[in-house]
PDB file of C-alpha atoms in Angstrom:
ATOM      1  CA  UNK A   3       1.219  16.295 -12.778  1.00  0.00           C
ATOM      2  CA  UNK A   4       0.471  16.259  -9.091  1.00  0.00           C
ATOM      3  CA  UNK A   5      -1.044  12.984  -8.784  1.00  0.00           C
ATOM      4  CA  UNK A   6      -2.007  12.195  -4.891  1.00  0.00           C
ATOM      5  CA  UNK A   7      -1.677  15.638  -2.742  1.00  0.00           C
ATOM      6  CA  UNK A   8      -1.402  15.180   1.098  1.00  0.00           C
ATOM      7  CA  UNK A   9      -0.839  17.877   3.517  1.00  0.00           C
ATOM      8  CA  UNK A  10       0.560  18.380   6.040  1.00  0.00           C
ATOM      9  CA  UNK A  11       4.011  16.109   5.835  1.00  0.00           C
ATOM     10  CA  UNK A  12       4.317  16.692   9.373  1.00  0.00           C
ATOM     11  CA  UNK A  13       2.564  17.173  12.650  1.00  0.00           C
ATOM     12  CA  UNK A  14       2.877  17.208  16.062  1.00  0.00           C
ATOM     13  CA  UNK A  15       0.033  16.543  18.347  1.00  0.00           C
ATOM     14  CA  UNK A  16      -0.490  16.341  21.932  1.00  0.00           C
ATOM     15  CA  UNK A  17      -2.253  13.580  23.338  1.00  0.00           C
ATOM     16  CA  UNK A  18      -6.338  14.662  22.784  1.00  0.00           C
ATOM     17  CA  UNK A  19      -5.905  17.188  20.029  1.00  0.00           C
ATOM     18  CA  UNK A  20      -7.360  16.730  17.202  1.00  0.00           C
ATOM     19  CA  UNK A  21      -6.648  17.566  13.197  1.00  0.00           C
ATOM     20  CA  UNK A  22      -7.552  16.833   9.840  1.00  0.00           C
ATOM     21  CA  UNK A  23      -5.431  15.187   7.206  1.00  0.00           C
ATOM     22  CA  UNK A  24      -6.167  16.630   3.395  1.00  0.00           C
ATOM     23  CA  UNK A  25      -5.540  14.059   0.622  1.00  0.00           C
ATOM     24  CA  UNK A  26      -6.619  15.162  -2.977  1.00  0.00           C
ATOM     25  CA  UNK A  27      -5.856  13.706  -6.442  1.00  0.00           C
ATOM     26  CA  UNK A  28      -6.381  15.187  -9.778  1.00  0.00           C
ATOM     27  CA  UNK A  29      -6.832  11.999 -12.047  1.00  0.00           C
ATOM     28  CA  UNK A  30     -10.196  11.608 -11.668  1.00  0.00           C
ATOM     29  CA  UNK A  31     -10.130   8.537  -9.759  1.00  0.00           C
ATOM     30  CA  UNK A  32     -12.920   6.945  -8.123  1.00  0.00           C
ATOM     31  CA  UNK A  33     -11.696   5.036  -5.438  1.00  0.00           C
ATOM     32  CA  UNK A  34      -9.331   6.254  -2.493  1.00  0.00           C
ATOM     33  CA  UNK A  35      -8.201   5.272   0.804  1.00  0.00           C
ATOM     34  CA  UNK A  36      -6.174   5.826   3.737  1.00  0.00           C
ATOM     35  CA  UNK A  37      -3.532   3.911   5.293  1.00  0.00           C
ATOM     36  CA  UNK A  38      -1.180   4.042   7.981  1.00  0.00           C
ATOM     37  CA  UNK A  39       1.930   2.183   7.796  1.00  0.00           C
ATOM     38  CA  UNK A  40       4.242   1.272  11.640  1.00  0.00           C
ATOM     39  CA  UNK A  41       7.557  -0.046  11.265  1.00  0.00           C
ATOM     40  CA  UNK A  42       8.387  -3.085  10.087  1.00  0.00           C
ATOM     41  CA  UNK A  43       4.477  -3.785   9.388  1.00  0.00           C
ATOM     42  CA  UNK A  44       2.535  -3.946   6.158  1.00  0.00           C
ATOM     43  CA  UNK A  45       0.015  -0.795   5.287  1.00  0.00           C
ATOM     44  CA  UNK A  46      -3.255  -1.077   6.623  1.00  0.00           C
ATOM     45  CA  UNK A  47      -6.321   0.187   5.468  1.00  0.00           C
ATOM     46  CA  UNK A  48      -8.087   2.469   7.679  1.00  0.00           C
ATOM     47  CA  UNK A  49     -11.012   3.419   5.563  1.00  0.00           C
ATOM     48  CA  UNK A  50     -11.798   3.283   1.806  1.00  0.00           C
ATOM     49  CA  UNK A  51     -14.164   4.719  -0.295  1.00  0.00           C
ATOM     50  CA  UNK A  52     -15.431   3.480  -3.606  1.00  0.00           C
ATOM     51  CA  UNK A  53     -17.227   6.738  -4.763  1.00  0.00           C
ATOM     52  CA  UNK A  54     -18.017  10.124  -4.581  1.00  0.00           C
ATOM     53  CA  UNK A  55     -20.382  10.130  -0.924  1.00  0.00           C
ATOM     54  CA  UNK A  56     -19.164   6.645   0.008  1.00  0.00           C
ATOM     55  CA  UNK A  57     -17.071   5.522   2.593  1.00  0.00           C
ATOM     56  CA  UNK A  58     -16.521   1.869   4.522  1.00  0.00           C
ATOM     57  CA  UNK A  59     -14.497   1.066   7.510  1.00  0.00           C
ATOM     58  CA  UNK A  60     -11.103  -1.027   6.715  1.00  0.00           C
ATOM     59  CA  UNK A  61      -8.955  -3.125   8.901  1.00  0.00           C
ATOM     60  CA  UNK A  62      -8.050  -0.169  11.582  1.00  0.00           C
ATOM     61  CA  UNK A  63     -10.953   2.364  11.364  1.00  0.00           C
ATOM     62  CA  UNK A  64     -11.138   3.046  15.350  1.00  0.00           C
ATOM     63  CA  UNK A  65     -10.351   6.647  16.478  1.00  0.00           C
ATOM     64  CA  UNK A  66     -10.519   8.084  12.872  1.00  0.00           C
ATOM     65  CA  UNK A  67     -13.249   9.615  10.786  1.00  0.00           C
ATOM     66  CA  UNK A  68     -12.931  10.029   6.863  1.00  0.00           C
ATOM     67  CA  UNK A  69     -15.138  11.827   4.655  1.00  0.00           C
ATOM     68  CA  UNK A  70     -15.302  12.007   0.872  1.00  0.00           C
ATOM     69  CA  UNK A  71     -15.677  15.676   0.212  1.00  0.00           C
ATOM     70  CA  UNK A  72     -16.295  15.242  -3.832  1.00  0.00           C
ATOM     71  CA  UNK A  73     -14.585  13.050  -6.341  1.00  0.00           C
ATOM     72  CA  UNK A  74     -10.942  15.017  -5.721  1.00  0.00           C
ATOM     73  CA  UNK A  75     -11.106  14.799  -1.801  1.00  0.00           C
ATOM     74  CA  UNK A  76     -10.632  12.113   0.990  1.00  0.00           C
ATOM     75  CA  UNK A  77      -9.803  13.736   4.586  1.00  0.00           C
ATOM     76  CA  UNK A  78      -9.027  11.609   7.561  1.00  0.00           C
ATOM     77  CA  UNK A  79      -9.669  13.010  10.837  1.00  0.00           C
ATOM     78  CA  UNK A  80      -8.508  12.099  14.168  1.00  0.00           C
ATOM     79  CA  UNK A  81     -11.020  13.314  16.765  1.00  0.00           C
ATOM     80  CA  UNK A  82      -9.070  12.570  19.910  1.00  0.00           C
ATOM     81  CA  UNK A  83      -5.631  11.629  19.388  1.00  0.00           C
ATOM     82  CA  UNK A  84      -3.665   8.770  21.249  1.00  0.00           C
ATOM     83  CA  UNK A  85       0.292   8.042  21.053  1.00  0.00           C
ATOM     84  CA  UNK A  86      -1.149   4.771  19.398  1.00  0.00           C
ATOM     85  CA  UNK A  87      -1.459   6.335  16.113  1.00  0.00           C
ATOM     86  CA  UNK A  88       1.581   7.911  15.723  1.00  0.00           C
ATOM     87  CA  UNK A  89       2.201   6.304  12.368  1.00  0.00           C
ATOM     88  CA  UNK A  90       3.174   7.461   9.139  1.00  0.00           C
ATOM     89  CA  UNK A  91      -0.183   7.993   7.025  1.00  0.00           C
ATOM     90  CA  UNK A  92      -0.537   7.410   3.365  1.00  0.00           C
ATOM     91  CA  UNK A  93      -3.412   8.446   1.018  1.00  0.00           C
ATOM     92  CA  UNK A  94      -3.908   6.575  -2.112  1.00  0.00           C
ATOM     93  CA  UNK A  95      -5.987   6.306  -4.889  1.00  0.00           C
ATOM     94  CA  UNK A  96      -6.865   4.225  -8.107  1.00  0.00           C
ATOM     95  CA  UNK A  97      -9.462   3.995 -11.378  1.00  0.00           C
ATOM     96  CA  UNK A  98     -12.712   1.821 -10.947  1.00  0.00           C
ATOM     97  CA  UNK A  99     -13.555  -0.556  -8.105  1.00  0.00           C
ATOM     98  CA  UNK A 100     -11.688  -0.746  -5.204  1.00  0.00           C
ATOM     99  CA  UNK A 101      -8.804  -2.744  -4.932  1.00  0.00           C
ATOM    100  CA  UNK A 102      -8.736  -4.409  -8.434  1.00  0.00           C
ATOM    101  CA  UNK A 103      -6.922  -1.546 -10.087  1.00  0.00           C
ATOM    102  CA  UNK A 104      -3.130  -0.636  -9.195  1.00  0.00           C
ATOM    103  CA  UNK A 105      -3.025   2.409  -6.487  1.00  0.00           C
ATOM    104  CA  UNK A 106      -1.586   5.633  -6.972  1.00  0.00           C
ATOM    105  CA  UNK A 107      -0.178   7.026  -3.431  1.00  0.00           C
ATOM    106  CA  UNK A 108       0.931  10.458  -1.825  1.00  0.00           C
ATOM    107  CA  UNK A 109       4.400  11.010  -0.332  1.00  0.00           C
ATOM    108  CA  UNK A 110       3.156  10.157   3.280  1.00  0.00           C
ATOM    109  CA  UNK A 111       2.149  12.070   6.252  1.00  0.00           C
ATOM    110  CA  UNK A 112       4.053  11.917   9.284  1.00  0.00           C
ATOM    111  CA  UNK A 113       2.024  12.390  12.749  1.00  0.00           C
ATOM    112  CA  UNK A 114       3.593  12.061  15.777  1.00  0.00           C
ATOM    113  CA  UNK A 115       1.474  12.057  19.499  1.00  0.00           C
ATOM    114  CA  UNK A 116       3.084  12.904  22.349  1.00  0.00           C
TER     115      UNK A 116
ATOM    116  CA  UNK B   6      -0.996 -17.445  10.030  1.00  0.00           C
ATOM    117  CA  UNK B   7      -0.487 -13.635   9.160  1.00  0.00           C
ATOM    118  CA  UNK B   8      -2.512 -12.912   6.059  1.00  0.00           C
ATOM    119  CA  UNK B   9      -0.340 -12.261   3.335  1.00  0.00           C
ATOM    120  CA  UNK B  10       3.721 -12.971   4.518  1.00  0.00           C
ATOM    121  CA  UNK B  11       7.102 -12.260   2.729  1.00  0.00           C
ATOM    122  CA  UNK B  12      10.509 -13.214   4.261  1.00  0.00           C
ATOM    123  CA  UNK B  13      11.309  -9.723   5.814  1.00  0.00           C
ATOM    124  CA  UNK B  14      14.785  -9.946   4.473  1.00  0.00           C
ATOM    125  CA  UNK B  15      17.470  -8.021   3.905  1.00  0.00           C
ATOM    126  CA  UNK B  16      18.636  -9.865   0.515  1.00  0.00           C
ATOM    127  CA  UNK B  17      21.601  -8.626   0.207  1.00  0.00           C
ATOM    128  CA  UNK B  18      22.637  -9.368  -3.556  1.00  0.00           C
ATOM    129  CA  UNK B  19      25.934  -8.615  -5.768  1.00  0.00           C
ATOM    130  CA  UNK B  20      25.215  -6.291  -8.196  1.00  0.00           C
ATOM    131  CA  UNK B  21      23.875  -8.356 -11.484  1.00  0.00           C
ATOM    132  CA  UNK B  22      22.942 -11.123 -10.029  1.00  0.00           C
ATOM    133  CA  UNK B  23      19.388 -12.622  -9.978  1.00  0.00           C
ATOM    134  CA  UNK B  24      17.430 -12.611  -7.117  1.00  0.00           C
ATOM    135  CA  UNK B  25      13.680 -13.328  -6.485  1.00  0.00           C
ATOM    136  CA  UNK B  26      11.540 -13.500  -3.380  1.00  0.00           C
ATOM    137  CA  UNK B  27       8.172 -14.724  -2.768  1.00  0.00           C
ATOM    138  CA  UNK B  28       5.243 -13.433  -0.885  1.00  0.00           C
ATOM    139  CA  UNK B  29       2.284 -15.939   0.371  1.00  0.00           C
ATOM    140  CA  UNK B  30      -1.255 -15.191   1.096  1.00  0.00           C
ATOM    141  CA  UNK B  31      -3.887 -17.640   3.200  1.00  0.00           C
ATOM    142  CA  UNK B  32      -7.467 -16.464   0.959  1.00  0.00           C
ATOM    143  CA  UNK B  33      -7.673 -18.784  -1.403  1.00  0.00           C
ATOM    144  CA  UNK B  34     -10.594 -16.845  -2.637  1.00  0.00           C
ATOM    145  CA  UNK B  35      -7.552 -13.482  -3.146  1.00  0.00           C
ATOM    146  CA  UNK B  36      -8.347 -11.627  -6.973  1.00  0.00           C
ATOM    147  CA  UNK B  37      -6.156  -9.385  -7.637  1.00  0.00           C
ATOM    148  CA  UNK B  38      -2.139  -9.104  -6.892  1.00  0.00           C
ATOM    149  CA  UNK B  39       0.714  -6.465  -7.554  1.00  0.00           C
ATOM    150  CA  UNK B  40       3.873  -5.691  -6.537  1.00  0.00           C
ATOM    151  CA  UNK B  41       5.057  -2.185  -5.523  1.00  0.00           C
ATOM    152  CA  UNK B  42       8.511  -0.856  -4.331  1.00  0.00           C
ATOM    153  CA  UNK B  43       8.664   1.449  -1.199  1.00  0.00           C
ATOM    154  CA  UNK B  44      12.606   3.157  -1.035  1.00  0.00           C
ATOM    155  CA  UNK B  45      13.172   4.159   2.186  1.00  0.00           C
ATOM    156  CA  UNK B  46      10.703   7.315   3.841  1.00  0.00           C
ATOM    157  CA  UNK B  47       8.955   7.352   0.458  1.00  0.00           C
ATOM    158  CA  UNK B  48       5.575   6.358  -0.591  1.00  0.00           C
ATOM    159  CA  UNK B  49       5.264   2.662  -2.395  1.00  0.00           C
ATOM    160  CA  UNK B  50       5.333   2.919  -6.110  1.00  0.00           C
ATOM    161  CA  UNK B  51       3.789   0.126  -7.991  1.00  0.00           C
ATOM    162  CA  UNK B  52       6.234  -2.092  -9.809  1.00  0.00           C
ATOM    163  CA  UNK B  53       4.192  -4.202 -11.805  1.00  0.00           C
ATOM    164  CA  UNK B  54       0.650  -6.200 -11.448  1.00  0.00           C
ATOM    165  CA  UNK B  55       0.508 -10.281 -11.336  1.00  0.00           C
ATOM    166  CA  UNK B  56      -1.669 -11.917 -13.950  1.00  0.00           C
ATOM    167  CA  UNK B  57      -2.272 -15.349 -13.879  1.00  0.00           C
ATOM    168  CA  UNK B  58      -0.115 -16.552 -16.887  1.00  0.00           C
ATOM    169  CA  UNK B  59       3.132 -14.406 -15.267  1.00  0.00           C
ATOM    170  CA  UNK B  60       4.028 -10.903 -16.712  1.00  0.00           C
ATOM    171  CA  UNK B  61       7.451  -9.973 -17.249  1.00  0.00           C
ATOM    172  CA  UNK B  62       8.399  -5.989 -17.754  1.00  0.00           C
ATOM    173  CA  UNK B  63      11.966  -5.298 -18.501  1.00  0.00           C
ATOM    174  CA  UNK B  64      14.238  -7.221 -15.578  1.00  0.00           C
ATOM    175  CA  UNK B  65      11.149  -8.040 -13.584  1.00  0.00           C
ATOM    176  CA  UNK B  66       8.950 -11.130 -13.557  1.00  0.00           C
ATOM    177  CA  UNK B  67       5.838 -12.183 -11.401  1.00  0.00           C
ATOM    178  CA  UNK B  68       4.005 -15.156 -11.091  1.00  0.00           C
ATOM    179  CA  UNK B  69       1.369 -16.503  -9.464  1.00  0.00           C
ATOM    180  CA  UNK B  70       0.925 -20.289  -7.720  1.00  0.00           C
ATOM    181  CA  UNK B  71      -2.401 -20.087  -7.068  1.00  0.00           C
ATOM    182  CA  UNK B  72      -2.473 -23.946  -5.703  1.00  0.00           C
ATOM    183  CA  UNK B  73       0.218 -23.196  -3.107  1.00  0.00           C
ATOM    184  CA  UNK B  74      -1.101 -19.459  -2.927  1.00  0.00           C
ATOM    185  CA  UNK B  75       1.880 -17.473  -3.519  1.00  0.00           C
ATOM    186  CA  UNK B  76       3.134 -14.662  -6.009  1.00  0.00           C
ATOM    187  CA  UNK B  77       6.724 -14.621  -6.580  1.00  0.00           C
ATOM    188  CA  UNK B  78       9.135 -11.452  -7.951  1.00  0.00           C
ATOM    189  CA  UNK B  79      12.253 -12.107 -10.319  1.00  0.00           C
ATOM    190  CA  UNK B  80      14.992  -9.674 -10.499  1.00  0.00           C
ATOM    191  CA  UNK B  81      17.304 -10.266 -13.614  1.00  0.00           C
ATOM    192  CA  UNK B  82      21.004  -8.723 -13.930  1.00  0.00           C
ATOM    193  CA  UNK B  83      19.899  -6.415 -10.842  1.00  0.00           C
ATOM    194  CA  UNK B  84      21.309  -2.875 -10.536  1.00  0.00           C
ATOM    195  CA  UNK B  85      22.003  -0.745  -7.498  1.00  0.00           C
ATOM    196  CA  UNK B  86      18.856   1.499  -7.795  1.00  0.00           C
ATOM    197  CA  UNK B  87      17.027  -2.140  -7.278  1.00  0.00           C
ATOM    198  CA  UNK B  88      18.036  -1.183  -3.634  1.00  0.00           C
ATOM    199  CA  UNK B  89      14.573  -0.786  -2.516  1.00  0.00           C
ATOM    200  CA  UNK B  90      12.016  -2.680  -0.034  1.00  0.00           C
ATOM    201  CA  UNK B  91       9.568  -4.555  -2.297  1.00  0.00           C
ATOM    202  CA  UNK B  92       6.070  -4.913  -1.467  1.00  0.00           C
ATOM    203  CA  UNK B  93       3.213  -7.449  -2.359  1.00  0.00           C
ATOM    204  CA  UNK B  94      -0.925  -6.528  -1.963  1.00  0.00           C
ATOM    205  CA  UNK B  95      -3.400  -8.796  -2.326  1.00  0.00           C
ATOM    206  CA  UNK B  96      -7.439  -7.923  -3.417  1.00  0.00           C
ATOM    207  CA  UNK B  97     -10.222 -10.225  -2.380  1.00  0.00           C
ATOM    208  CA  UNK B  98     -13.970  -9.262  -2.227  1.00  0.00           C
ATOM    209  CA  UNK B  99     -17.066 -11.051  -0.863  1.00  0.00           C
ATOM    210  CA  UNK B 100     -20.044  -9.678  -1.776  1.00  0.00           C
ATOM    211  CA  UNK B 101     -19.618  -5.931  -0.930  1.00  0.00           C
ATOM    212  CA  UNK B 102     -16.839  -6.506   1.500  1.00  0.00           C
ATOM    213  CA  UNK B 103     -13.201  -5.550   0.479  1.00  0.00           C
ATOM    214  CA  UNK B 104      -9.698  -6.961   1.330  1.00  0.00           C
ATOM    215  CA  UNK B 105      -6.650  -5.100   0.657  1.00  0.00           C
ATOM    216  CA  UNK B 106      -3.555  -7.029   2.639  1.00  0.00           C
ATOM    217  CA  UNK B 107      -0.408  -5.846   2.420  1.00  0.00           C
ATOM    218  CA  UNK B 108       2.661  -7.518   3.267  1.00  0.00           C
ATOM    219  CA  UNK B 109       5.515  -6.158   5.528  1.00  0.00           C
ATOM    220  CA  UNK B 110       7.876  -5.942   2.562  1.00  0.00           C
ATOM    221  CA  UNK B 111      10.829  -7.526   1.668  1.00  0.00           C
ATOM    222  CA  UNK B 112      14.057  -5.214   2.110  1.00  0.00           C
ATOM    223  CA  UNK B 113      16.401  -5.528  -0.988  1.00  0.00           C
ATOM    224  CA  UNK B 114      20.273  -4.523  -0.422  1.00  0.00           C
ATOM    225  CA  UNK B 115      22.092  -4.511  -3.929  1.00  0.00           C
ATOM    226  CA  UNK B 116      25.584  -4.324  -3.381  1.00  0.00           C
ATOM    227  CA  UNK B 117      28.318  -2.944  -5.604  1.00  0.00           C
TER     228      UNK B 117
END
């Protein structure tokens, strides 16, 4: 069972590149989201989305873009990056409405801008 | 106030002792709660949700206060994979607007 599938686990960026993160999960959830997590702070939600074509903005959402490709696939995409979001990067998702229902995560992204 | 706070630790605990910690949130309004356990570099893993009468699973406990707005975690007769940084997350909603706040996490040392 794969669960929540995020790739890469690494990257290196310069400052003003820009790349996609790919999350996918296969158990049919509805709801999935994207997080970034900086040492010795909580995750934070960057964006969310409660269905298939739906997306809203979480605590962080500035300098990233998500779309919901169909019900498997969430991709967060950094459009200019900054050393600011050098952060470890977690997708996640979980059954019916957002938030209510315990989340299932992937093993973590780690971006790095230099 | 931050949000949703837990005593950053490290607990560092004999091996089968008891140990719980406690993780406070400011919306009184807050839903939902769980706990999850993050070991170090890995993704958080959810250790068990927090109904309103308390749950127990195994060695593990949670409550919730919901008149001094905190959810606590019991550890019973703990082991060394316990070792672990534990992690609360609290749901509210208004309307159509969601709130998922997690805490920094409480770092758990089990010692031998």
């Amino acid at each position: 069972n794969a669960g929540v599938t995020q790739t890469p686990k690494f990257q290196v960026l310069k400052t003003g590149q820009s790349m996609t993160l790919q999350c996918a999960q296969d158990m049919n959830h509805n709801s999935m989201y994207w997080y970034r997590q900086d040492p010795g702070m909580g995750l934070r939600l960057i964006y969310y989305s409660a269905s298939e074509g739906t997306t809203d903005k979480g605590e962080v959402p500035n300098g990233y873009n998500v779309s919901r490709l169909n019900k498997r696939e969430f991709s967060l995409r950094l459009e200019s990056a900054a050393p600011s979001q050098t952060s470890v990067y977690f997708c996640a998702s979980s059954e019916g409405t957002i938030g209510n229902q315990p989340q299932h995560f992937g093993d973590g992204t780690r971006l790095s801008i230099l | 106030r931050k949000e949703v706070e837990q005593d950053p630790g490290p607990f560092n605990v004999p091996e089968g002792a008891t140990v719980a910690f406690n993780c406070t949130y400011s919306n009184s309004a807050s839903q939902s709660f769980f706990w999850y356990r993050q070991d170090c570099r890995k993704e958080p893993k959810l250790l068990m949700s927090v109904y309103s009468s308390g749950n127990e699973d195994g060695r593990f406990t949670a409550q919730l206060n919901r008149a001094s707005q905190y959810i606590s975690l019991l550890i019973r007769d703990s082991k060394l994979s316990d070792s672990a940084t534990y992690l609360c997350v609290v749901y509210s909603s208004r309307r159509s607007n969601y709130q998922l706040i997690w805490g920094a996490g409480t770092k758990l040392i089990i010692k031998p």
